[in-house]
Coordinates of N, CA and C in Angstrom, one line a residue:
M14 N 98.6 43.7 48.8 CA 97.4 43.9 50.0 C 97.6 45.1 50.7
P15 N 96.4 46.0 50.7 CA 96.2 46.9 51.5 C 96.8 47.1 52.8
V16 N 97.2 48.3 53.2 CA 98.0 48.2 54.5 C 97.2 47.9 55.7
G17 N 97.0 47.2 56.8 CA 95.9 46.8 57.6 C 94.7 46.2 57.5
S18 N 94.8 45.9 56.1 CA 93.4 44.8 55.8 C 93.6 43.8 56.1
G19 N 94.9 43.2 56.2 CA 94.6 42.1 57.6 C 94.5 41.8 58.8
S20 N 94.8 43.0 59.2 CA 93.9 43.2 60.8 C 92.7 43.3 60.8
D21 N 92.2 44.4 60.0 CA 90.9 44.4 59.8 C 89.9 43.0 59.6
R22 N 90.7 42.1 58.9 CA 89.8 41.1 58.6 C 89.8 40.1 59.8
L23 N 90.8 40.1 61.0 CA 91.0 39.6 62.1 C 90.2 40.5 62.9
H24 N 90.0 41.3 62.9 CA 89.1 42.1 63.9 C 87.5 41.8 63.6
D25 N 87.2 41.6 62.2 CA 85.9 41.3 62.0 C 85.5 39.7 62.1
R26 N 86.6 38.9 62.5 CA 86.6 37.3 62.2 C 85.5 36.8 63.2
V27 N 84.9 35.9 63.1 CA 83.8 35.4 64.2 C 84.2 34.0 64.8
L28 N 85.1 33.0 63.5 CA 85.2 31.6 64.3 C 86.6 31.8 64.8
T29 N 86.9 32.6 66.2 CA 88.3 32.6 66.7 C 87.7 31.5 68.1
V30 N 89.0 31.0 68.4 CA 89.1 30.3 69.9 C 88.5 30.9 70.9
P31 N 89.1 32.2 71.0 CA 88.4 32.9 72.3 C 86.9 33.0 72.2
N32 N 86.4 33.1 70.7 CA 84.9 33.3 70.7 C 84.0 31.9 70.9
V33 N 84.9 30.8 70.6 CA 84.4 29.8 70.8 C 84.1 29.1 72.5
V34 N 85.5 29.8 73.0 CA 85.2 29.9 74.5 C 84.0 30.4 75.2
S35 N 83.6 31.7 74.5 CA 82.6 32.6 75.0 C 81.5 31.5 74.9
L36 N 81.2 31.4 73.5 CA 79.7 30.5 73.3 C 79.9 29.2 73.9
A37 N 81.0 28.4 74.5 CA 80.3 27.4 75.4 C 80.4 27.7 76.7
R38 N 80.9 29.2 77.0 CA 80.2 29.6 78.4 C 78.9 29.8 78.3
L39 N 78.6 30.7 77.4 CA 76.8 30.9 77.2 C 76.0 29.5 77.4
G40 N 76.4 28.8 76.8 CA 76.0 26.9 76.7 C 75.8 27.1 78.1
L41 N 76.7 26.8 79.1 CA 76.9 26.7 80.3 C 76.4 27.1 81.1
I42 N 75.6 28.5 80.5 CA 74.4 29.0 81.8 C 73.0 27.8 81.9
G43 N 72.5 27.5 80.8 CA 71.7 26.6 81.0 C 72.0 25.2 81.7
V44 N 73.1 24.7 81.5 CA 73.4 23.4 82.0 C 73.4 23.9 83.6
F45 N 74.1 24.9 84.1 CA 74.0 25.4 85.1 C 72.7 25.5 86.0
G46 N 71.4 25.8 85.4 CA 70.3 26.0 85.6 C 69.8 25.0 85.9
Y47 N 70.0 23.8 84.9 CA 69.4 22.4 85.0 C 69.8 21.9 86.3
L48 N 71.0 21.7 86.2 CA 72.0 20.9 87.2 C 71.2 21.6 88.7
L49 N 71.1 23.2 89.0 CA 70.6 23.6 89.9 C 69.5 23.3 90.6
L50 N 68.3 23.6 89.8 CA 67.1 24.0 89.5 C 66.2 22.5 89.3
V51 N 66.5 21.6 88.3 CA 66.1 20.6 88.1 C 66.8 19.1 88.8
A52 N 67.9 19.1 88.4 CA 68.5 17.5 88.9 C 69.1 18.0 90.5
R53 N 69.1 19.2 90.8 CA 69.5 19.5 92.3 C 70.7 18.7 92.5
A54 N 71.6 18.8 91.6 CA 72.9 18.3 91.3 C 74.0 19.6 92.1
D55 N 74.1 19.7 93.3 CA 75.1 20.7 93.8 C 76.5 20.6 93.4
G56 N 76.9 19.5 93.3 CA 78.4 19.2 93.1 C 78.8 19.4 91.9
P57 N 78.0 19.3 90.7 CA 78.2 19.5 89.3 C 77.7 20.8 89.0
A58 N 77.2 21.8 89.6 CA 76.8 22.9 89.4 C 77.6 23.8 90.2
V59 N 78.5 23.5 91.2 CA 79.3 24.2 91.6 C 80.6 24.0 90.2
A60 N 80.8 23.0 90.0 CA 82.2 22.7 88.8 C 81.9 23.8 87.8
I61 N 80.5 23.6 87.4 CA 80.0 24.6 86.2 C 80.3 25.9 86.2
L62 N 80.0 26.6 87.9 CA 80.2 27.9 88.0 C 81.8 27.8 87.8
M63 N 82.5 27.2 88.5 CA 84.0 27.2 88.6 C 84.6 27.3 87.2
L64 N 84.2 26.4 86.4 CA 84.5 26.2 84.8 C 84.3 27.6 83.9
S65 N 82.8 27.9 84.6 CA 82.7 29.5 83.5 C 83.6 30.3 84.4
G66 N 84.2 30.5 85.7 CA 84.9 31.4 85.8 C 86.2 31.5 85.4
A67 N 86.6 30.3 85.4 CA 88.1 30.1 84.6 C 88.0 30.5 83.2
S68 N 87.0 29.8 82.4 CA 86.6 30.1 81.1 C 86.9 31.8 80.7
D69 N 86.2 32.5 81.7 CA 85.9 34.0 81.7 C 87.3 34.9 81.5
W70 N 88.4 33.9 82.1 CA 89.8 34.4 82.2 C 90.5 34.0 80.7
V71 N 90.6 32.7 81.1 CA 91.0 32.0 79.3 C 90.4 32.6 78.3
D72 N 89.5 33.1 77.8 CA 89.2 33.9 76.7 C 90.2 35.2 76.5
G73 N 90.0 35.7 77.2 CA 90.8 36.9 77.5 C 92.2 37.2 77.1
K74 N 92.8 35.8 77.9 CA 94.3 35.4 77.6 C 94.4 34.9 76.1
L75 N 93.3 34.1 75.7 CA 93.7 33.5 74.0 C 93.8 34.4 73.3
A76 N 92.9 35.4 73.3 CA 92.6 36.6 72.4 C 93.8 37.4 72.2
R77 N 94.8 37.3 73.4 CA 96.0 38.3 73.5 C 97.3 37.3 72.9
L78 N 97.2 36.3 73.5 CA 98.2 34.9 73.0 C 98.1 34.7 71.7
L79 N 97.0 34.7 71.3 CA 96.7 34.2 69.7 C 96.6 35.0 68.7
D80 N 96.3 36.5 69.0 CA 96.6 37.4 68.5 C 95.1 37.7 67.9
Q81 N 93.9 36.8 68.5 CA 92.7 36.9 68.0 C 91.5 37.7 68.2
A82 N 91.6 38.6 69.0 CA 90.9 39.9 68.9 C 89.6 40.0 68.1
S83 N 88.7 40.4 68.6 CA 87.4 40.7 67.1 C 86.6 41.3 68.0
A84 N 85.9 41.8 67.0 CA 84.7 43.0 67.5 C 83.4 42.2 68.1
L85 N 83.6 40.9 67.5 CA 82.6 39.9 68.4 C 82.7 39.6 69.5
G86 N 83.8 39.4 70.0 CA 84.4 38.9 71.0 C 84.3 40.3 72.1
A87 N 84.6 41.2 71.3 CA 84.3 42.7 72.8 C 83.1 42.8 72.8
L88 N 82.1 42.3 72.6 CA 80.5 42.3 72.7 C 80.2 41.4 73.4
L89 N 80.5 40.1 72.9 CA 80.1 38.9 73.5 C 80.4 38.7 75.2
D90 N 81.7 39.1 75.5 CA 82.6 38.6 76.8 C 81.8 39.6 77.9
P91 N 81.8 40.8 77.7 CA 80.8 41.3 78.8 C 79.4 40.9 78.5
A92 N 78.6 41.0 77.6 CA 77.5 40.5 77.4 C 76.9 38.9 78.1
I93 N 78.0 38.2 78.1 CA 78.0 36.8 78.8 C 78.3 37.1 80.5
D94 N 78.9 38.2 80.5 CA 79.3 38.2 82.2 C 78.1 38.9 82.6
R95 N 77.4 39.8 81.7 CA 76.2 40.4 82.6 C 75.1 39.1 82.3
L96 N 75.0 38.1 81.6 CA 73.8 37.4 81.9 C 74.3 36.3 83.1
Y97 N 75.5 36.0 83.1 CA 75.6 35.1 84.5 C 75.2 36.1 85.5
M98 N 75.7 37.6 85.7 CA 75.1 38.1 87.0 C 73.8 38.4 86.8
V99 N 73.1 37.9 86.1 CA 71.3 37.5 86.4 C 71.1 36.3 86.5
A100 N 71.7 35.2 85.7 CA 70.9 34.1 85.8 C 71.3 33.3 87.0
V101 N 72.7 33.7 87.5 CA 72.8 32.7 88.7 C 72.3 33.1 89.9
P102 N 72.2 34.9 90.1 CA 71.5 34.9 91.5 C 70.0 34.6 91.5
V103 N 69.3 34.7 90.0 CA 68.2 34.1 90.1 C 67.8 33.0 90.2
A104 N 68.8 32.0 89.7 CA 68.5 30.5 90.0 C 68.7 30.3 91.4
F105 N 69.7 30.9 91.9 CA 69.8 30.9 93.5 C 68.6 31.3 94.3
G106 N 68.0 32.5 93.9 CA 66.6 32.7 94.2 C 65.5 31.9 94.3
L107 N 65.6 31.3 93.0 CA 64.6 30.4 92.7 C 64.8 28.9 93.9
R108 N 65.6 28.9 93.7 CA 66.4 27.5 95.0 C 66.1 27.8 96.8
G109 N 66.0 29.3 96.7 CA 66.2 29.4 98.2 C 67.3 29.5 98.9
L110 N 68.6 29.7 98.2 CA 69.6 29.8 99.0 C 70.0 31.0 99.1
V111 N 69.5 32.2 98.4 CA 70.0 33.5 98.5 C 68.6 34.6 98.9
P112 N 68.2 35.2 99.8 CA 67.2 36.0 99.6 C 67.0 36.8 98.7
W113 N 65.9 37.3 98.2 CA 64.9 37.7 96.7 C 65.5 39.2 97.4
W114 N 65.6 39.7 98.2 CA 66.5 41.3 98.1 C 67.5 41.6 97.9
I115 N 68.5 40.7 98.2 CA 69.8 40.6 97.8 C 69.6 41.0 95.9
I116 N 69.2 39.8 95.5 CA 69.2 39.5 94.1 C 68.2 41.0 93.4
G117 N 67.3 41.4 94.0 CA 66.8 42.6 93.7 C 67.4 43.6 93.5
T118 N 68.2 43.7 94.1 CA 69.4 44.9 94.3 C 70.4 44.7 93.5
L119 N 71.0 43.9 93.1 CA 71.7 43.5 92.2 C 70.6 43.8 90.8
L120 N 69.6 43.2 90.6 CA 69.4 43.6 89.0 C 68.7 44.8 88.8
V121 N 68.1 45.6 90.1 CA 67.9 47.1 89.9 C 69.2 47.6 89.3
R122 N 70.2 47.6 90.0 CA 71.4 48.2 89.8 C 72.1 48.1 88.4
D123 N 71.8 47.1 87.6 CA 72.0 46.5 86.6 C 71.0 47.5 85.5
L124 N 69.7 47.2 85.9 CA 68.7 48.2 85.0 C 69.2 49.5 85.0
L125 N 69.3 50.1 85.7 CA 69.6 51.1 86.3 C 70.8 51.9 85.4
L126 N 71.6 51.0 85.1 CA 73.1 50.9 84.0 C 72.6 51.1 83.1
L127 N 71.7 50.2 82.8 CA 71.1 49.8 80.9 C 70.4 51.6 81.0
A128 N 69.5 52.0 81.9 CA 69.2 53.4 81.8 C 70.1 54.5 81.0
V129 N 71.4 54.3 82.0 CA 72.1 55.8 81.6 C 72.5 55.6 80.1
L130 N 72.8 54.3 79.6 CA 73.3 54.2 78.5 C 72.7 55.1 77.1
P131 N 71.6 55.5 77.1 CA 71.2 56.2 76.1 C 71.9 57.5 76.0
A132 N 71.8 58.2 77.1 CA 73.1 59.4 77.6 C 74.5 59.4 77.2
L133 N 75.0 58.4 77.3 CA 76.0 58.1 77.2 C 76.6 57.8 75.7
R134 N 75.5 56.9 74.6 CA 75.6 56.9 73.5 C 75.3 58.3 72.7
S135 N 74.2 59.2 73.1 CA 74.0 60.7 72.6 C 75.5 61.7 72.6
R136 N 76.2 61.1 73.9 CA 77.9 62.0 73.7 C 78.7 60.9 72.9
G137 N 78.6 59.9 72.1 CA 79.4 59.3 71.4 C 80.2 58.2 72.3
L138 N 79.6 57.7 73.6 CA 80.2 56.8 74.3 C 79.5 55.4 74.1
T139 N 80.2 54.1 73.8 CA 79.3 53.1 74.5 C 79.4 52.7 75.8
A140 N 80.3 53.2 76.6 CA 80.5 52.4 78.1 C 81.9 53.5 78.6
L141 N 81.4 53.4 79.9 CA 82.5 54.4 80.8 C 83.3 53.3 81.2
P142 N 84.9 53.8 81.4 CA 85.9 52.9 81.9 C 85.4 52.2 83.2
V143 N 85.7 50.7 83.4 CA 85.7 49.7 84.2 C 86.6 50.3 85.9
T144 N 85.8 50.3 86.7 CA 86.4 50.8 87.6 C 87.2 49.3 88.4
Y145 N 88.3 49.6 89.3 CA 88.7 48.6 90.1 C 87.6 48.2 91.3
V146 N 87.2 49.1 91.8 CA 85.9 48.5 92.8 C 85.0 47.7 91.9
G147 N 84.7 48.2 90.6 CA 83.3 47.3 90.1 C 83.9 45.9 89.9
K148 N 85.3 45.9 89.4 CA 85.9 44.6 89.0 C 86.1 43.6 90.5
A149 N 86.2 44.3 91.5 CA 86.5 43.6 92.6 C 85.3 43.2 92.9
G150 N 84.3 43.7 92.9 CA 82.8 43.6 93.5 C 82.4 42.2 92.6
T151 N 82.4 42.2 91.1 CA 82.1 41.4 90.5 C 82.8 39.8 91.1
F152 N 84.1 40.0 91.0 CA 84.8 38.9 91.6 C 84.3 38.2 92.7
A153 N 84.0 39.1 93.7 CA 83.3 38.9 94.9 C 82.3 38.1 95.0
L154 N 81.2 38.8 94.2 CA 80.2 38.2 93.8 C 80.2 36.6 93.2
M155 N 81.0 36.6 92.5 CA 80.6 35.5 91.4 C 81.9 34.3 92.2
S156 N 82.7 34.6 93.3 CA 83.1 33.8 94.2 C 82.4 33.4 95.3
A157 N 81.4 34.1 95.4 CA 80.2 33.9 96.8 C 79.7 32.9 96.4
F158 N 78.8 33.1 95.0 CA 77.6 32.2 94.7 C 78.3 30.3 94.5
P159 N 79.0 30.1 94.1 CA 79.7 28.7 94.4 C 80.2 28.5 95.6
L160 N 80.6 29.0 96.4 CA 81.0 29.0 98.1 C 80.0 28.6 99.0
I161 N 78.7 29.3 98.7 CA 77.4 29.3 99.2 C 76.7 27.9 98.9
L162 N 77.0 27.5 97.8 CA 76.3 26.4 97.4 C 77.6 25.2 98.0
L163 N 78.4 25.4 97.7 CA 79.1 24.5 98.5 C 78.9 24.0 99.9
G164 N 78.6 25.5 100.7 CA 78.0 25.5 102.2 C 76.6 24.9 102.4
Q165 N 76.2 23.7 101.4 CA 74.7 23.1 101.7 C 74.6 21.6 102.3
W166 N 76.1 21.3 102.4 CA 76.0 19.9 102.8 C 76.1 20.1 104.6
D167 N 75.7 18.9 105.3 CA 75.9 18.9 106.5 C 77.3 18.5 107.5
E168 N 78.1 19.4 107.1 CA 79.7 19.0 107.7 C 80.2 20.3 107.9
L169 N 81.1 20.0 108.5 CA 81.7 21.1 109.5 C 82.5 22.1 108.3
W170 N 83.1 21.5 107.1 CA 83.7 22.2 106.3 C 82.8 23.0 105.5
S171 N 81.9 22.6 105.5 CA 80.7 23.1 104.2 C 79.8 23.9 104.8
R172 N 80.1 24.3 106.4 CA 79.5 25.5 107.0 C 80.5 26.7 106.9
V173 N 81.3 26.3 107.0 CA 82.8 27.1 106.9 C 83.0 27.7 105.5
V174 N 82.8 26.9 104.4 CA 82.9 27.3 103.4 C 81.7 28.3 103.1
G175 N 80.5 28.1 103.5 CA 79.1 28.9 103.4 C 79.4 30.1 104.1
S176 N 79.9 29.9 105.3 CA 80.3 31.4 105.8 C 81.4 32.5 105.2
V177 N 82.2 31.8 104.6 CA 82.8 32.7 104.0 C 82.2 33.1 102.7
G178 N 81.9 32.2 101.9 CA 80.7 32.4 100.7 C 80.1 33.5 101.5
W179 N 79.3 33.8 102.3 CA 78.2 35.2 102.6 C 79.0 35.9 102.8
A180 N 80.1 36.0 103.7 CA 81.1 37.0 103.7 C 81.6 38.0 102.4
F181 N 81.8 36.9 101.2 CA 81.9 37.4 99.6 C 80.9 38.1 99.0
L182 N 79.7 37.4 99.5 CA 78.1 38.2 99.0 C 78.2 39.5 99.6
I183 N 77.9 39.7 101.1 CA 78.0 40.9 101.5 C 79.3 42.2 101.0
W184 N 80.3 41.5 101.4 CA 81.5 42.3 100.7 C 81.5 42.6 99.1
G185 N 80.8 42.1 98.2 CA 80.7 42.2 97.2 C 79.3 42.8 96.8
L186 N 78.6 42.9 97.2 CA 77.4 43.9 97.1 C 77.6 45.2 97.6
G187 N 78.2 45.0 98.6 CA 79.0 46.9 98.9 C 79.6 47.1 97.7
M188 N 80.3 46.6 97.3 CA 81.6 47.4 96.3 C 80.7 47.5 95.1
Y189 N 79.8 46.5 94.7 CA 79.1 46.4 93.5 C 78.0 48.0 93.4
L190 N 77.6 48.2 94.8 CA 76.9 49.3 94.4 C 77.6 50.6 95.3
W191 N 78.9 50.5 95.4 CA 79.4 51.7 95.7 C 80.3 52.0 94.3
A192 N 80.6 50.8 93.1 CA 80.9 51.2 92.0 C 79.6 51.7 91.0
F193 N 78.6 51.2 91.6 CA 77.0 52.0 91.2 C 77.4 53.5 90.9
V194 N 77.6 54.1 92.5 CA 77.4 55.4 92.4 C 78.8 56.0 91.8
L195 N 80.0 55.8 91.6 CA 81.0 56.0 90.8 C 80.7 56.3 89.7
Y196 N 80.1 55.2 89.3 CA 79.7 55.2 87.5 C 78.5 56.1 87.3
L197 N 77.6 56.6 88.1 CA 76.5 57.6 88.0 C 77.4 58.6 88.0
I198 N 78.4 59.1 89.1 CA 79.0 60.2 89.2 C 80.0 60.6 87.6
Q199 N 80.4 59.4 86.8 CA 81.0 59.6 86.1 C 80.4 60.0 84.9
A200 N 79.1 59.3 84.6 CA 78.0 59.7 83.5 C 77.2 60.9 84.0
A201 N 77.0 61.5 85.0 CA 76.8 63.0 85.1 C 78.0 63.9 84.6
L202 N 79.1 63.5 84.8 CA 80.2 64.8 84.5 C 80.1 64.4 82.5
V203 N 80.0 63.5 82.2 CA 79.7 63.2 80.5 C 78.9 63.9 80.3
V204 N 77.8 63.8 80.8 CA 76.6 64.7 80.4 C 76.9 65.9 80.3
R205 N 77.5 66.4 81.7 CA 77.7 67.9 81.6 C 78.9 68.3 80.7
T206 N 79.8 68.2 80.6 CA 80.9 68.3 79.7 C 81.0 67.8 78.5
M207 N 80.3 67.0 77.9 CA 80.8 66.6 76.4 C 79.2 66.8 75.6
P208 N 79.6 67.4 74.5 CA 78.2 68.0 74.0 C 77.7 66.9 72.9
K209 N 76.6 66.7 72.7 CA 75.6 65.7 72.1 C 76.3 65.6 70.4
V210 N 76.2 64.2 70.3 CA 77.0 64.4 69.0 C 75.6 64.2 67.8
T211 N 75.9 64.9 66.7 CA 74.8 65.2 65.8 C 74.6 63.7 65.3
G212 N 73.2 64.0 64.7 CA 73.0 62.4 64.2 C 72.7 61.2 65.3
V213 N 72.9 61.3 66.3 CA 72.8 60.6 67.3 C 71.4 60.1 68.0

């Protein structure tokens, strides 16, 4: 067997434990939307968000522990993260839990990032390094939504949790936008300093 062929096949595998976890996360987006918007079952909807957040960490951990990193997994994980960052805020907006201007800000930010991708690809890049600020902002936002949902009950503990959720949302939105500025600066430096790749 040629050297490296085993690792190449592993990298190209589709049916791996981390990929199954990622696909389960993808299916949970629809379940969450149904629970929040149709069934109005806020408790189970919170549980789905928490399960999805935990599984996001689990699939990466499993990929390393089981040595099951794959090209599909490298595409699935960030794509599903992006879907959550669209689907969850939109669902909250449709339910009237979060103002549309906040949701619009998040969506426009991501659309503008997509608009930068062709310039990066023309330089042979598919993405820029993820910043700590961006990771922290995403964590704060994804923590904010279940806390805000838990704040919908007419109890003292619920109001306190809801207030914490709003603090996370405002904090996360600020970091999310600051990460966007840093991303644009990095993209501008790439465009100015790296030549275009021929044939792209």
